[in-house]
Tab-separated table of C-alpha atoms and ligand atoms in Angstrom:
chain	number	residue	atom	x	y	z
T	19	UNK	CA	-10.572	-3.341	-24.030
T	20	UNK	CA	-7.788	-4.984	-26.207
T	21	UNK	CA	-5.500	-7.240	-24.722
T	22	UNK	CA	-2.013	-7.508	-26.180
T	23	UNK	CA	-0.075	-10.631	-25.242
T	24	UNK	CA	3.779	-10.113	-26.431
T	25	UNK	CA	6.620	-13.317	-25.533
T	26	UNK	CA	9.374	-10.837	-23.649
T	27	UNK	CA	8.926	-7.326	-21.415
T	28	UNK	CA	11.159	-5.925	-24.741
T	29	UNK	CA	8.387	-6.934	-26.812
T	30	UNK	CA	5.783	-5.487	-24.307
T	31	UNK	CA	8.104	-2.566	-24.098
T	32	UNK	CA	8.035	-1.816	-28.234
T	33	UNK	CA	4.387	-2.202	-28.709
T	34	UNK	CA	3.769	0.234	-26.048
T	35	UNK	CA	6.418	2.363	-27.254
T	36	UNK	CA	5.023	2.428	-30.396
T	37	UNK	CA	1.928	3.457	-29.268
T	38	UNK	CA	3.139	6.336	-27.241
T	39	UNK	CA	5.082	7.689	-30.054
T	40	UNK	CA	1.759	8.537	-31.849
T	41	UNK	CA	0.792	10.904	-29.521
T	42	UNK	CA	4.669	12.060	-28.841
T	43	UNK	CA	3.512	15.134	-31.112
T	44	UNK	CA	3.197	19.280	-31.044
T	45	UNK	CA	0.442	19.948	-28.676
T	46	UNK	CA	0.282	16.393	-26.897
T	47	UNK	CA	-0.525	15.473	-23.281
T	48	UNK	CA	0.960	12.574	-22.133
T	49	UNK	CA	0.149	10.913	-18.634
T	50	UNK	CA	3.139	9.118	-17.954
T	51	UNK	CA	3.912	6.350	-14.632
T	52	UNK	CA	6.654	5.402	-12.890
T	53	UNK	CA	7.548	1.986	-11.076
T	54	UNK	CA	10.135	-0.368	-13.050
T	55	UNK	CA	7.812	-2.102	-15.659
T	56	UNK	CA	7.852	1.485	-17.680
T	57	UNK	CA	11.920	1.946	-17.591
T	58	UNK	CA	12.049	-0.304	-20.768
T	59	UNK	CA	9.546	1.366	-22.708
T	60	UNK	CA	11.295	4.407	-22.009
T	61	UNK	CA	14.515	3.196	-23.045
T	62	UNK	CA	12.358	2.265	-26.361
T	63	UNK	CA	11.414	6.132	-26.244
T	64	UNK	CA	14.770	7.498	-25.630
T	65	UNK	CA	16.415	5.249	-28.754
T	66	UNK	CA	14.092	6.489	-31.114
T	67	UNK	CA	14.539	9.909	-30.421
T	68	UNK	CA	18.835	9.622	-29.875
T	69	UNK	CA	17.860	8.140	-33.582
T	70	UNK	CA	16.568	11.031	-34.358
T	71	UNK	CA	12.842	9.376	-35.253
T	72	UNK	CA	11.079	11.199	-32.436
T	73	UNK	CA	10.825	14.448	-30.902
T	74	UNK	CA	9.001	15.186	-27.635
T	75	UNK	CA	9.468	19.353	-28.355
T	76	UNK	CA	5.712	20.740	-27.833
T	77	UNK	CA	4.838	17.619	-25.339
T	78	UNK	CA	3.281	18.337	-22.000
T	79	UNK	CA	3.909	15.151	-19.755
T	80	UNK	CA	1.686	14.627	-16.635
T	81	UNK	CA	2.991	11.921	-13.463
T	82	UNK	CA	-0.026	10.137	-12.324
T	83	UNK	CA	1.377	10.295	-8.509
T	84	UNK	CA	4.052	11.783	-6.087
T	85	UNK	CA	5.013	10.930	-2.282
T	86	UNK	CA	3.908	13.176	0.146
T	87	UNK	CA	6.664	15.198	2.017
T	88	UNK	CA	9.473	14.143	-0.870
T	89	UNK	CA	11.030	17.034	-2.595
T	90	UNK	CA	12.210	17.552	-6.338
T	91	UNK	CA	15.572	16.741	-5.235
T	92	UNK	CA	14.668	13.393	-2.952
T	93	UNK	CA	16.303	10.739	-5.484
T	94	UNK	CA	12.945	8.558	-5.202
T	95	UNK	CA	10.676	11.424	-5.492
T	96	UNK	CA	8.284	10.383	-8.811
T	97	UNK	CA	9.394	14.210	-9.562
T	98	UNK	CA	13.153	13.321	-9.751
T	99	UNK	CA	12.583	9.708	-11.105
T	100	UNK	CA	10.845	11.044	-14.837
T	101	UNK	CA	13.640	13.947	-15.139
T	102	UNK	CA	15.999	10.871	-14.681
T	103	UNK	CA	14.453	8.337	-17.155
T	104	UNK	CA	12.424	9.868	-19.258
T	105	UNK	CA	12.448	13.855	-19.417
T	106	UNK	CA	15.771	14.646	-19.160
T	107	UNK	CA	17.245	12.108	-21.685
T	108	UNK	CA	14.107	12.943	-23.934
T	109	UNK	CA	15.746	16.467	-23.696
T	110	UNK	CA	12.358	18.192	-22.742
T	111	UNK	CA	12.078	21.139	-21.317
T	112	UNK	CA	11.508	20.022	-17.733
T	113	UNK	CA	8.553	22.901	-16.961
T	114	UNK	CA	6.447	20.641	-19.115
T	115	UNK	CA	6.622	17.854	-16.654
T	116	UNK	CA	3.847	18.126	-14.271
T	117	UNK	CA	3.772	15.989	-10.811
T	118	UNK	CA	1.650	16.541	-7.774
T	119	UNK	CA	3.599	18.553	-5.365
T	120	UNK	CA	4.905	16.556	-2.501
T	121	UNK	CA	5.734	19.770	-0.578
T	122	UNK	CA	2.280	21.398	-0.930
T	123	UNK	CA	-0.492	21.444	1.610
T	124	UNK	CA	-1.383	17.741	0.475
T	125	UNK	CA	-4.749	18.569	1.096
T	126	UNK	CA	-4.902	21.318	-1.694
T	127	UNK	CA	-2.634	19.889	-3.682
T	128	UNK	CA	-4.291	17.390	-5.318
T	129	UNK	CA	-7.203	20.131	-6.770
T	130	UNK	CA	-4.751	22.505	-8.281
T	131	UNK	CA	-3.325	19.643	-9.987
T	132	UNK	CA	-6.610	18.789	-11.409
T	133	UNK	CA	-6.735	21.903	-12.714
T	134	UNK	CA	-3.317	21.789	-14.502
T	135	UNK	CA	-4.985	19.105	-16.491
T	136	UNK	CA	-7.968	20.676	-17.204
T	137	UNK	CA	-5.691	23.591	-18.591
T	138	UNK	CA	-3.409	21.662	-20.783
T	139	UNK	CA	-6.967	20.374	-22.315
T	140	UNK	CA	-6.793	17.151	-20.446
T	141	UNK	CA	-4.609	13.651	-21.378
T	142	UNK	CA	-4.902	12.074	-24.487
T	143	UNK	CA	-2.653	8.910	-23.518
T	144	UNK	CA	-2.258	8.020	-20.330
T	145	UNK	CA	0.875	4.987	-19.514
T	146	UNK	CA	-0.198	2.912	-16.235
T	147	UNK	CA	1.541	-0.063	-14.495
T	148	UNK	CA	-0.475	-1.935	-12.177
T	149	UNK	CA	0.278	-3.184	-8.800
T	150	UNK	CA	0.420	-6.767	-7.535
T	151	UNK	CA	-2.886	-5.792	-5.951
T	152	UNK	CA	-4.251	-4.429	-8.331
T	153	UNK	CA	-3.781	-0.414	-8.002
T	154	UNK	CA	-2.848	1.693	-10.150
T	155	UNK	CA	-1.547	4.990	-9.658
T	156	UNK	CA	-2.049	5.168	-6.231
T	157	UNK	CA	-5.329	4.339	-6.405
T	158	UNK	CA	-5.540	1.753	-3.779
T	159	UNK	CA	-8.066	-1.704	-3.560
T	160	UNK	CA	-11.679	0.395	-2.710
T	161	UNK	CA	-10.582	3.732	-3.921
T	162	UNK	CA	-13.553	4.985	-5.583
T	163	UNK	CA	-14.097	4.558	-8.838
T	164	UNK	CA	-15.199	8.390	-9.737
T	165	UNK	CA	-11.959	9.927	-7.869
T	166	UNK	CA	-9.983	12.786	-8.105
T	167	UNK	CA	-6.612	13.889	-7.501
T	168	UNK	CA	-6.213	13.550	-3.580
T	169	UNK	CA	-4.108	12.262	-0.835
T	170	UNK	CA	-4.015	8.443	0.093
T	171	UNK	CA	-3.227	6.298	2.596
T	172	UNK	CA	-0.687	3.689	1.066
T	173	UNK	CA	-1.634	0.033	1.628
T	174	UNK	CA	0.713	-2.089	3.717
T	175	UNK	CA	1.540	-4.393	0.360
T	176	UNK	CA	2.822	-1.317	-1.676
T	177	UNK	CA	4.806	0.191	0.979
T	178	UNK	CA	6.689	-3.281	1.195
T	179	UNK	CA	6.941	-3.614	-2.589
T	180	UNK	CA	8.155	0.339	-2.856
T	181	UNK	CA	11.132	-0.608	0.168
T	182	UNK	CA	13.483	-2.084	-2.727
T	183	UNK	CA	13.713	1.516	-3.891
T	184	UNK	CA	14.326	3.250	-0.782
T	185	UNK	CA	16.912	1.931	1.826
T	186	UNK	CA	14.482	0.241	4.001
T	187	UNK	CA	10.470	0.049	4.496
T	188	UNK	CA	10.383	2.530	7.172
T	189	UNK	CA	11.709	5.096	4.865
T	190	UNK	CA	8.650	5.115	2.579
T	191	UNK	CA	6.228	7.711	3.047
T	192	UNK	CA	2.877	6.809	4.486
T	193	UNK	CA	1.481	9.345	2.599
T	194	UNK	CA	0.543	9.927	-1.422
T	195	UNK	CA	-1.346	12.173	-3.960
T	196	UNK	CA	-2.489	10.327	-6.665
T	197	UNK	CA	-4.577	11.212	-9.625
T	198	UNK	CA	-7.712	9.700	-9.090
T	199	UNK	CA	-9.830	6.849	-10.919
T	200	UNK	CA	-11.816	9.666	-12.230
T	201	UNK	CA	-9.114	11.455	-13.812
T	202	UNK	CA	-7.687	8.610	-14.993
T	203	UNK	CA	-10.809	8.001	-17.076
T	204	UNK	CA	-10.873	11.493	-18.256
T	205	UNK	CA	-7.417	10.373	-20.375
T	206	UNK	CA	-8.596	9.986	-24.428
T	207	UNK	CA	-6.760	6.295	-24.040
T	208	UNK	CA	-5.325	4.166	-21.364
T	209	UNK	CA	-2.570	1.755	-22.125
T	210	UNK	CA	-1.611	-0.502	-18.812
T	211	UNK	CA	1.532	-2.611	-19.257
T	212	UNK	CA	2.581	-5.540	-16.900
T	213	UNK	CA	5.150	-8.294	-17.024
T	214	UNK	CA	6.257	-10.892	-14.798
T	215	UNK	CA	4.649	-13.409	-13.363
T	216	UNK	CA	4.194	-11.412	-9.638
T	217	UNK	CA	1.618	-9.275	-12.084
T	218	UNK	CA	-0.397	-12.533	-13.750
T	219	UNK	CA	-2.919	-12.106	-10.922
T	220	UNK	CA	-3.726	-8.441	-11.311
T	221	UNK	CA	-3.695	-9.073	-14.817
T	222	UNK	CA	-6.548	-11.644	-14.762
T	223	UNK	CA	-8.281	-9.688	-12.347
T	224	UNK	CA	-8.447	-6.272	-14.005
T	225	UNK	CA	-8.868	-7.930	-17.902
T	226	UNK	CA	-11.744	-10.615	-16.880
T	227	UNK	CA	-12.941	-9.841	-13.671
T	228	UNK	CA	-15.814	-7.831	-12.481
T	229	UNK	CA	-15.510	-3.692	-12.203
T	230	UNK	CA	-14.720	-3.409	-8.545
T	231	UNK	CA	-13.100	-0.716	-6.730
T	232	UNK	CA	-11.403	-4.240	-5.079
T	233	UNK	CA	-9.335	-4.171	-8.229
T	234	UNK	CA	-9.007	-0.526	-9.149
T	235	UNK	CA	-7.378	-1.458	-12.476
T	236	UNK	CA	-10.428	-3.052	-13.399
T	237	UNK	CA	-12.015	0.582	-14.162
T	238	UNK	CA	-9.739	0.013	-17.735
T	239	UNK	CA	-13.093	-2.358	-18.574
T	240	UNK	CA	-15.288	1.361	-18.099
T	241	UNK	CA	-12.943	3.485	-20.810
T	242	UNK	CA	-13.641	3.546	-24.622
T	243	UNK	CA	-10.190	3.216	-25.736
T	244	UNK	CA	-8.080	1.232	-22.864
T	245	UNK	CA	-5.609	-1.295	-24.286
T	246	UNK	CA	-3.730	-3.872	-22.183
T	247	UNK	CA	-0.331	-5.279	-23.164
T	248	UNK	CA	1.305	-8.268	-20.896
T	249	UNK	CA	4.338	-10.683	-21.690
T	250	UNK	CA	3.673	-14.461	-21.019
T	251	UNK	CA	3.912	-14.716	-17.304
T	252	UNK	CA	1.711	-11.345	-16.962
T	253	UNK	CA	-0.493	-13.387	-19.069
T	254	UNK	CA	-0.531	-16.828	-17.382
T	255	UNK	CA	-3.888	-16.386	-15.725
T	256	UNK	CA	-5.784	-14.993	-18.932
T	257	UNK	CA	-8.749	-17.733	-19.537
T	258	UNK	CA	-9.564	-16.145	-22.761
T	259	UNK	CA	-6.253	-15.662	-24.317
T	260	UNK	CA	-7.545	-17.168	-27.519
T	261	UNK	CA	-9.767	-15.008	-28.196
T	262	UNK	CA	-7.205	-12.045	-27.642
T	263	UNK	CA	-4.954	-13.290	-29.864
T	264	UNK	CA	-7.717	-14.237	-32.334
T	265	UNK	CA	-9.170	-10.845	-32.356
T	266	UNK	CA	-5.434	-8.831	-32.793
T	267	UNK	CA	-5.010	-11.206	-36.024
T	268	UNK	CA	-8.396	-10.333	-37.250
T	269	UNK	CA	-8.348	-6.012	-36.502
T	270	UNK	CA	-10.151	-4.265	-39.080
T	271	UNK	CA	-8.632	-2.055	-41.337
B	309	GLP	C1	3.834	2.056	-7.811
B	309	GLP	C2	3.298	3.151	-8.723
B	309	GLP	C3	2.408	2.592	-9.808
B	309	GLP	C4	3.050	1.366	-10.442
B	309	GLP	C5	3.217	0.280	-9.414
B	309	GLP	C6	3.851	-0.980	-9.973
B	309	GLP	O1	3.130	1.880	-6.649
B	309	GLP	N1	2.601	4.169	-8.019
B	309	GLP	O2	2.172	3.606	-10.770
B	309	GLP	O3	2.268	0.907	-11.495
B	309	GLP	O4	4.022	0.768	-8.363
B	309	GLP	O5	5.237	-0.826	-10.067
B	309	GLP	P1	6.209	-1.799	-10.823
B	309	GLP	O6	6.098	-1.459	-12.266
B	309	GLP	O7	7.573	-1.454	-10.279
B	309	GLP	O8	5.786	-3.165	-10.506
């Protein structure tokens, strides 16, 4: 794993957005996440190509998750959120994006999304956030670490740090399909970005802690090519931060 320590969540936002862009290409598959720590990296995104330095035509773009029971139109659907920050102002085609479908029979939703992957050739990059407790995706503390696209039970903690984007707690679904650990190991690379200092516990957890389905993030330790890149605060609870910065001044050629 590389670990990537950046001062600001801009910096964060233009290393990662620099690493997206290389796979921003005819024939890509992107995984990408939602949650606020992407939105800047986006913006990154969206600059370059309104600069005309990037073009996502040819891109297929996979969500990693979706709320049961919310449809395209539901403003906080994960659906509606990517056309908003990402799809639409990338000016892609939006049947490229694919996202779970909320509307489905849950329970047989989360296999024919599986095999949309399979049949775009899998993901060669995918984005993740990570949650204050360490999820990603949806892929809640004990998921297992081999899973697949399925419905999920959202923990308590997430549905009161997902309220701020709905009008109240209640309002949040219960309910989720997620891709699973399993698929998110299939990806060719994982990059997993996190700032603020509400994410410096994950952080330390899923960079220098042990593999644990307690900290499903920690499955980034597993994957060939997974790279890490935290601001300061994200960073604050790094014991070997030395070393990560030693060894990203020191990259071979
Ligand atoms: C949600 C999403 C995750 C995201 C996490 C953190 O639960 N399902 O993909 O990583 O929240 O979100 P934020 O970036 O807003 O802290």
């Amino acid at each position: 794993m590389e670990v990537v320590i950046r001062h600001t969540a801009a910096e964060v936002a233009e290393v990662a957005a620099d690493i997206l862009a290389g796979y921003i290409r005819p024939g890509g598959v992107l995984g990408v996440a939602t949650g606020s720590t992407p939105i800047a990296t986006y913006h990154e995104l969206i600059a370059r190509h309104g600069r005309g330095e990037l073009s996502a035509e040819g891109v297929e773009f996979f969500a990693l998750d979706e709320y049961v029971g919310l449809d395209h139109d539901h403003p906080q659907s994960y659906y509606r959120t990517l056309r908003d920050e990402l799809i639409d102002p990338l000016e892609v085609d939006p049947e490229h994006l694919h996202v779970p479908d909320g509307t489905a029979d849950p329970h047989k939703a989360g296999g024919i999304y599986e095999e949309q992957i399979l049949a775009a050739g899998g993901i060669d990059c995918q984005l993740l956030g990570v949650g204050v407790n360490g999820h990603i995706g949806f892929n809640e503390p004990t998921s297992s670490l081999n899973s697949v696209t399925r419905l999920k039970t959202l923990h308590p903690q997430t549905v009161k740090d997902n309220a701020r984007f709905f009008d109240s707690a209640e309002e949040v679904p219960r309910h989720v399909l997620t891709q699973g650990l399993g698929t998110i190991q299939r990806a060719g690379r994982l990059l997993l970005i996190a700032t603020g200092a509400n994410k410096a516990d994950a952080v330390a957890k899923l960079v220098e802690g042990p593999l644990s389905a307690a900290c499903p993030a920690s499955i980034l330790q597993w994957h060939p090519h997974a790279t890490v890149v935290v601001d300061e605060e994200a960073a604050a609870g790094l014991a070997n931060r030395e070393y990560y910065e030693f060894a990203e001044a020191n990259k071979p050629e």
